[in-house]
Protein backbone atom coordinates (compact mmCIF):
# COMPACT_ATOMS: atom_id res chain seq x y z
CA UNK A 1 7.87 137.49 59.43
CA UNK A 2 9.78 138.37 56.26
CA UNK A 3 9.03 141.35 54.08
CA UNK A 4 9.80 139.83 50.74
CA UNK A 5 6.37 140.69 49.75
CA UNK A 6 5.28 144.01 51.42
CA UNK A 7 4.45 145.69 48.88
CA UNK A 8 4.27 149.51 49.39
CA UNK A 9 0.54 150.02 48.84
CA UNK A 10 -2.26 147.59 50.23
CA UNK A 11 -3.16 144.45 47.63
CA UNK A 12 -7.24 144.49 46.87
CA UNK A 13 -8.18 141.03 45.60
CA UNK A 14 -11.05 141.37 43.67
CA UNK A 15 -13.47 138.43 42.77
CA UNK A 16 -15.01 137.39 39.32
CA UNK A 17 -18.68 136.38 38.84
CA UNK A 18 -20.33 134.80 41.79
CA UNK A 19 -17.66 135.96 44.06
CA UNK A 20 -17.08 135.93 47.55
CA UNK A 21 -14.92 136.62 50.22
CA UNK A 22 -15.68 133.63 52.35
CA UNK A 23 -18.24 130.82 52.26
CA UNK A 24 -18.39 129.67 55.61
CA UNK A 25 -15.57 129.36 56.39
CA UNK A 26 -14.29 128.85 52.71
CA UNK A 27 -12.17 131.60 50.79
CA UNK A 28 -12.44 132.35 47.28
CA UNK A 29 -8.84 133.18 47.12
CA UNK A 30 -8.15 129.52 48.87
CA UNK A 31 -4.11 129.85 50.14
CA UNK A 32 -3.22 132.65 48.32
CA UNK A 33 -4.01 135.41 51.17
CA UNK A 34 -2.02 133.85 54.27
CA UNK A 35 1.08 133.76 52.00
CA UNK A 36 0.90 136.98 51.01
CA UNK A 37 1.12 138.23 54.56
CA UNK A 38 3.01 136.03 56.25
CA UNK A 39 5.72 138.01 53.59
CA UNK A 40 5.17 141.72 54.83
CA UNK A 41 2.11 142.07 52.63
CA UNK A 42 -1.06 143.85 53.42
CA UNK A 43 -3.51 141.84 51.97
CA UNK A 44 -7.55 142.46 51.44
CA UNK A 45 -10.08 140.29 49.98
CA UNK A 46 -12.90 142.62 49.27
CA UNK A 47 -16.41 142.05 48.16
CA UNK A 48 -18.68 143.68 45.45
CA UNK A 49 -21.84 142.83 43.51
CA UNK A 50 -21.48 138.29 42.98
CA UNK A 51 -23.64 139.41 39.49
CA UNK A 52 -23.84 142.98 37.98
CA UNK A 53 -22.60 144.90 35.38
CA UNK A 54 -18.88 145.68 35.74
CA UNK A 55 -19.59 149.75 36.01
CA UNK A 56 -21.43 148.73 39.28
CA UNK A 57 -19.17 146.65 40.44
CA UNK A 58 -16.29 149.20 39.62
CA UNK A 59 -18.53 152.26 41.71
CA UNK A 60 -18.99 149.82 44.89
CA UNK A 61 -15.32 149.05 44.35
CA UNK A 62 -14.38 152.75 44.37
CA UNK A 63 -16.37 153.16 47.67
CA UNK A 64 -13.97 149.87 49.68
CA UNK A 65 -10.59 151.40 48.06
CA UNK A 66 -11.22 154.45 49.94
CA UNK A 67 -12.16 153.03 52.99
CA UNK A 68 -9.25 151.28 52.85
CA UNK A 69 -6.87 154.60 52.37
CA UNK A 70 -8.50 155.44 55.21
CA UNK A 71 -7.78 152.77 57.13
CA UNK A 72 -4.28 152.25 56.14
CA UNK A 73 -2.90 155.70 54.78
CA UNK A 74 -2.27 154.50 51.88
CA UNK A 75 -2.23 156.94 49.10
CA UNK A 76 -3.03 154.53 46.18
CA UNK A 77 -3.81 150.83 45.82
CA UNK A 78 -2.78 147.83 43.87
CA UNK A 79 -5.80 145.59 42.49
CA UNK A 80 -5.36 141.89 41.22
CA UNK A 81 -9.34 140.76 39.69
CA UNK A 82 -9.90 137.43 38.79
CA UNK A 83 -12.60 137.09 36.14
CA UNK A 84 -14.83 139.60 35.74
CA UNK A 85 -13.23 141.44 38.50
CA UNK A 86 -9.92 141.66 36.19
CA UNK A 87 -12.50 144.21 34.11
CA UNK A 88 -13.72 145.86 37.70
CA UNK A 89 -10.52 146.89 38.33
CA UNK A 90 -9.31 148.36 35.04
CA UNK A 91 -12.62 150.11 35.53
CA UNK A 92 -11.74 151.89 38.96
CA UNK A 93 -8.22 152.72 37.41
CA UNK A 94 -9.29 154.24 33.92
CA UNK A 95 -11.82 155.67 36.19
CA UNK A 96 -9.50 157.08 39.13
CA UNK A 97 -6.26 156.61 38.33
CA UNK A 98 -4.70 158.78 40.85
CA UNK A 99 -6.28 155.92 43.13
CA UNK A 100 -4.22 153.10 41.42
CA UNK A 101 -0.70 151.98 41.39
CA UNK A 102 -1.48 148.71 39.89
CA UNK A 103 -3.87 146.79 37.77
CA UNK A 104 -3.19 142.90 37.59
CA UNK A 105 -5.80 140.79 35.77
CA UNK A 106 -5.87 136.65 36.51
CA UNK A 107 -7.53 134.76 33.94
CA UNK A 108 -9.73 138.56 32.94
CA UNK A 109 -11.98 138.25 29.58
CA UNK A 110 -10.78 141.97 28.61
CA UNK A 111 -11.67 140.72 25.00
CA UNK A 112 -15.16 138.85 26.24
CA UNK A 113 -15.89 135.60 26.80
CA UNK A 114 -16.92 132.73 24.02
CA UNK A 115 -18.70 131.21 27.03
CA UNK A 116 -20.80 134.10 27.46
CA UNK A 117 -21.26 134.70 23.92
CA UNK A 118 -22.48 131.17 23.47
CA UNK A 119 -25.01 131.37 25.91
CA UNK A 120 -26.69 134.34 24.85
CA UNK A 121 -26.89 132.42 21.45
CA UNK A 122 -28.45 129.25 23.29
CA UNK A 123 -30.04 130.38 25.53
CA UNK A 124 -31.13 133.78 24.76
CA UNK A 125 -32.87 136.42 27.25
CA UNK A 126 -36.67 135.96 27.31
CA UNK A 127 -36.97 132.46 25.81
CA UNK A 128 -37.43 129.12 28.67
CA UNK A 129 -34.29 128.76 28.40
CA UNK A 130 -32.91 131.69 29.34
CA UNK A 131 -34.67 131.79 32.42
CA UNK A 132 -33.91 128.46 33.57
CA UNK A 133 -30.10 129.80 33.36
CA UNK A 134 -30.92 133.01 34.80
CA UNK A 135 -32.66 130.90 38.16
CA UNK A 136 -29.79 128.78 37.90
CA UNK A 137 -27.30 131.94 38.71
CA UNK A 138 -29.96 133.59 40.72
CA UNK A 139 -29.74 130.89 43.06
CA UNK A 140 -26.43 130.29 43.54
CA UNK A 141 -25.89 134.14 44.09
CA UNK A 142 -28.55 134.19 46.75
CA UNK A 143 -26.98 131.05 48.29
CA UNK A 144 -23.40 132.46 48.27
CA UNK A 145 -24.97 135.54 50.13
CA UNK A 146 -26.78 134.04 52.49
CA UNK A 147 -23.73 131.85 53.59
CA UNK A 148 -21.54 134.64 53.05
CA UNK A 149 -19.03 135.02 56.47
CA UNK A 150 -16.09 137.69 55.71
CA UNK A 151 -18.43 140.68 54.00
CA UNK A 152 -20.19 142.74 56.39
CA UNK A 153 -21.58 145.51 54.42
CA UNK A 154 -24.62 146.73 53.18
CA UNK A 155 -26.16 144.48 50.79
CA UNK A 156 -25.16 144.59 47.17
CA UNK A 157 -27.69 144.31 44.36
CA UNK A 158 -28.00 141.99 41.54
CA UNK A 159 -28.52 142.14 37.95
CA UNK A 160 -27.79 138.95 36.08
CA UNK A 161 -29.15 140.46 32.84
CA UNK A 162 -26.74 142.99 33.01
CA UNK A 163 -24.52 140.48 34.29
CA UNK A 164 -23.83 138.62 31.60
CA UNK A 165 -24.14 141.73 28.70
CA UNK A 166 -20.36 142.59 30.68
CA UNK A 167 -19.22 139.79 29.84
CA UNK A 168 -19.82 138.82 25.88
CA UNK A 169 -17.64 139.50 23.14
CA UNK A 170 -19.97 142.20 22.59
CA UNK A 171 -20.39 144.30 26.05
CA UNK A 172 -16.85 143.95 26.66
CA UNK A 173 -15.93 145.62 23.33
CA UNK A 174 -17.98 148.69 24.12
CA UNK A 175 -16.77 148.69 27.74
CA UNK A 176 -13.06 148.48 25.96
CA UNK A 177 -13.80 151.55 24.04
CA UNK A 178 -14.66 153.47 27.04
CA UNK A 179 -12.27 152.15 28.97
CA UNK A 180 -8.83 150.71 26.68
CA UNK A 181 -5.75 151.39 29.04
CA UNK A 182 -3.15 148.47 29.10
CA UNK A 183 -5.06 146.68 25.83
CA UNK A 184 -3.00 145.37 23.27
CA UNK A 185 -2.54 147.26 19.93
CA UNK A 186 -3.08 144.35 17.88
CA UNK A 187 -4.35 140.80 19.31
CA UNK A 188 -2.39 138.45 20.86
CA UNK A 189 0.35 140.84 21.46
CA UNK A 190 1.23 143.27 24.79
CA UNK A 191 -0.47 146.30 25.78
CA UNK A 192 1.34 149.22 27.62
CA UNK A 193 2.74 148.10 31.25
CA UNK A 194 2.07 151.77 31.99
CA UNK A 195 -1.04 154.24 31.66
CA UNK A 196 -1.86 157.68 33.59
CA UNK A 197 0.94 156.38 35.82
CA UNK A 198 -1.00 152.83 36.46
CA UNK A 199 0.73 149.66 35.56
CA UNK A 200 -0.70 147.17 33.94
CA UNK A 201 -0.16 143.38 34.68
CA UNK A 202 -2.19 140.20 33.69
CA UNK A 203 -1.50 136.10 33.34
CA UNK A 204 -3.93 133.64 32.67
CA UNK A 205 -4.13 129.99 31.74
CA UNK A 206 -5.12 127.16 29.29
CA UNK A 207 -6.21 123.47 29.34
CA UNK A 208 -3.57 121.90 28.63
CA UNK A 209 -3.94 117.80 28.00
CA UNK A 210 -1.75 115.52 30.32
CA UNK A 211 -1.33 118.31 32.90
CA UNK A 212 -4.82 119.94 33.57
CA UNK A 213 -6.32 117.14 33.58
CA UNK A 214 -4.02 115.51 35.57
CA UNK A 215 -2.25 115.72 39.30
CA UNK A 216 -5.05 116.77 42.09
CA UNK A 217 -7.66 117.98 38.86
CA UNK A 218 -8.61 114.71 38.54
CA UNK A 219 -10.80 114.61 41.50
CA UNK A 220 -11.80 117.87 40.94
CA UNK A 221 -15.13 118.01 39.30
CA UNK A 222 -14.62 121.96 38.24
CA UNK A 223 -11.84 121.00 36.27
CA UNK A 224 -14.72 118.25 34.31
CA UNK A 225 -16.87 121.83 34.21
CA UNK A 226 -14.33 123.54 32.42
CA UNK A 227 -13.31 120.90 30.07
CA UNK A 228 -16.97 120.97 29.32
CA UNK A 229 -17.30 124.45 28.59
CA UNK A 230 -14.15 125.00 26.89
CA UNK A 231 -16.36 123.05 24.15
CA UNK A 232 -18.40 125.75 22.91
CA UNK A 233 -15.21 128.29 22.06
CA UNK A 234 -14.88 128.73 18.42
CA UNK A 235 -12.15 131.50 17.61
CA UNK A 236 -9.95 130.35 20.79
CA UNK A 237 -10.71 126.96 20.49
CA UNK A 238 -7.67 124.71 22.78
CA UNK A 239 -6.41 128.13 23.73
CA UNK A 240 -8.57 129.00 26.50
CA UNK A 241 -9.07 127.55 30.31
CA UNK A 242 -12.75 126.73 30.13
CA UNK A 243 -14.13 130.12 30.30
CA UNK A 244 -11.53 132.63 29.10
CA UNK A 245 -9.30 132.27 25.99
CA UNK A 246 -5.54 132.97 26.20
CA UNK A 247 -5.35 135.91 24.22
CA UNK A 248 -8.52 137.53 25.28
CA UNK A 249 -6.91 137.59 28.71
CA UNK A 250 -3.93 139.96 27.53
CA UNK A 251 -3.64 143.09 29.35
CA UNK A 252 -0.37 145.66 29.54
CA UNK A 253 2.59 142.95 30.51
CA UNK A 254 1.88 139.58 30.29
CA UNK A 255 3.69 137.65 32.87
CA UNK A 256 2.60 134.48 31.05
CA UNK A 257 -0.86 133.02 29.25
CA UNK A 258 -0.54 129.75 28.97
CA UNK A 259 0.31 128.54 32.49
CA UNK A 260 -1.18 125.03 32.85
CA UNK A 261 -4.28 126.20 34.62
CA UNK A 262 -7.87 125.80 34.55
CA UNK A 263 -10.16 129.18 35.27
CA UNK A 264 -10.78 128.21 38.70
CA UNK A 265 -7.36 126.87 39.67
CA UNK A 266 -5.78 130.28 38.66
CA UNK A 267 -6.85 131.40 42.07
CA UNK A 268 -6.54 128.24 43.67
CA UNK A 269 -10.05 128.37 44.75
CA UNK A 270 -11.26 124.77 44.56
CA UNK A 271 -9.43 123.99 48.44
CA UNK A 272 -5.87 123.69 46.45
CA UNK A 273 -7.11 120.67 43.79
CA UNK A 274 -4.92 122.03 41.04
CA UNK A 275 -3.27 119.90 37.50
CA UNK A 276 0.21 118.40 36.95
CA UNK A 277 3.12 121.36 38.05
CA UNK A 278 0.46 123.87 38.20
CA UNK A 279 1.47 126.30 40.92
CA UNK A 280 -0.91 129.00 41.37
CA UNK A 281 -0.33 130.68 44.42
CA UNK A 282 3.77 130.51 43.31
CA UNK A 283 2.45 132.98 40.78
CA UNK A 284 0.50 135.26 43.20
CA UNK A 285 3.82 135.14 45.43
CA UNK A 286 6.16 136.09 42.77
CA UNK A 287 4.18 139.24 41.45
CA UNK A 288 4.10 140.99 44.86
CA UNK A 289 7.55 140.70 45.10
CA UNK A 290 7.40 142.13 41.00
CA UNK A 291 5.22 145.16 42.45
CA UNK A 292 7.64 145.53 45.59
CA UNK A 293 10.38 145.89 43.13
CA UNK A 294 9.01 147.95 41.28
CA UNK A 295 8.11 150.21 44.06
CA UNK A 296 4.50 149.87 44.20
């Protein structure tokens, strides 16, 4: 075993919305983990709340970060969140940042989502439609639990009201207020790579015609999903990857945000169907050996 990619403190994946650490016997972070340790890495998937407000999700993260100090004796952590859990994790660092070495964002709507922000315009709270897309993520989070295989904790709980308020334009802009360590100054640009002695990475991707549409995505009916919901963006509008825009996704150093990815295939998850010279766990693989460089 090499040790290109042990990093000095443990990695903490941390999943978006609906997350999991395995379905059966199906990761969420499909080929990304094995890599990572077959390279020196110490590498954990961890599990909080699939739907809840990213303050909850932050506390129950708080709680597996020091269980895993204890286990390893480690001193600090570095977290990588995909989705929503790109705003979990700035949350434990703003939070505890004696905790943190490193805060890494994939594909993270730290400026909101226009998918989120469109459905609480169609479909708002209270009204049929709003609870025919509240069922609709009710049960796929109570499916994902029940078949969940790699969590064995307590069970988490699940707010889909407040959910979704984390995730808007709106919610996130408040939560940014609170919480606005590695954000950019102005938009579009860089924020500061470090904070209270955390750095701050993040890298996302777009649709991009003729390559995420293309290669292994075209048998891939998440990638159809995405191109379908990459319709109802309005400010970001052919800048985003179906459910976060490009420069929403900005946070402290940008290793790149416009990588030809959709939001699912920036963590590989959909068993490695990925576009035209998209290379997502390449990217995973290259930042641990950034962190191990840098000494974290």
């Amino acid at each position: 075993m090499t040790q290109e990619y042990a990093t000095r403190y443990p990695l903490l994946l941390v999943p978006g919305l609906l997350g999991f650490v395995r379905v059966l016997i199906y990761p969420y972070w499909f080929g990304v983990v094995k890599p990572l340790e077959r390279g020196g890495a110490r590498v954990f998937p961890v599990m909080v709340s699939g739907v809840n407000s990213t303050e909850i999700r932050g506390e129950q993260l708080l709680l597996v970060i020091e269980q895993v100090m204890r286990d390893t004796g480690a001193s600090k952590v570095n977290l990588i969140g995909h989705s929503q859990g790109a705003l979990t994790v700035r949350y434990v660092a703003a939070r505890r940042p004696d905790l943190v070495a490193s805060v890494t964002s994939v594909a993270g709507p730290n400026h909101g989502s226009e998918l989120a922000d469109f459905l609480e315009r169609r479909f708002p709270a209270g009204t049929p439609g709003g609870r025919v897309v509240n069922a609709i993520i009710g049960l796929m989070d109570w499916l994902i639990r029940i078949f969940e295989t790699g969590y064995r904790g307590p069970r988490l709980p699940t707010d889909i009201t407040a959910s979704h308020q984390s995730l808007t334009t709106t919610g996130v802009a408040l939560f940014n207020r609170r919480y606005p360590q590695g954000l950019p100054a102005t938009w579009g640009g860089d924020g500061e790579e470090l904070v209270d002695g955390v750095r701050y990475y993040s890298w996302s991707g777009i649709l991009t015609p003729g390559r995420t549409n293309r290669g292994l995505n075209l048998i891939d009916g998440s990638n159809i999903v995405c191109r379908l919901f990459a319709r109802t963006f309005i400010k970001e509008r052919g800048q985003c990857d179906g459910m976060v825009g490009r420069f929403s996704s900005r946070l402290g150093k940008v290793i790149g945000d416009d990588f030809p990815l959709d939001h699912f295939d920036s963590v590989n998850q959909m068993i490695g169907l990925v576009g035209k010279g998209a290379r997502p766990v390449q990217l995973f693989l290259e930042h641990a050996a950034r962190l191990k460089a840098a000494g974290l």
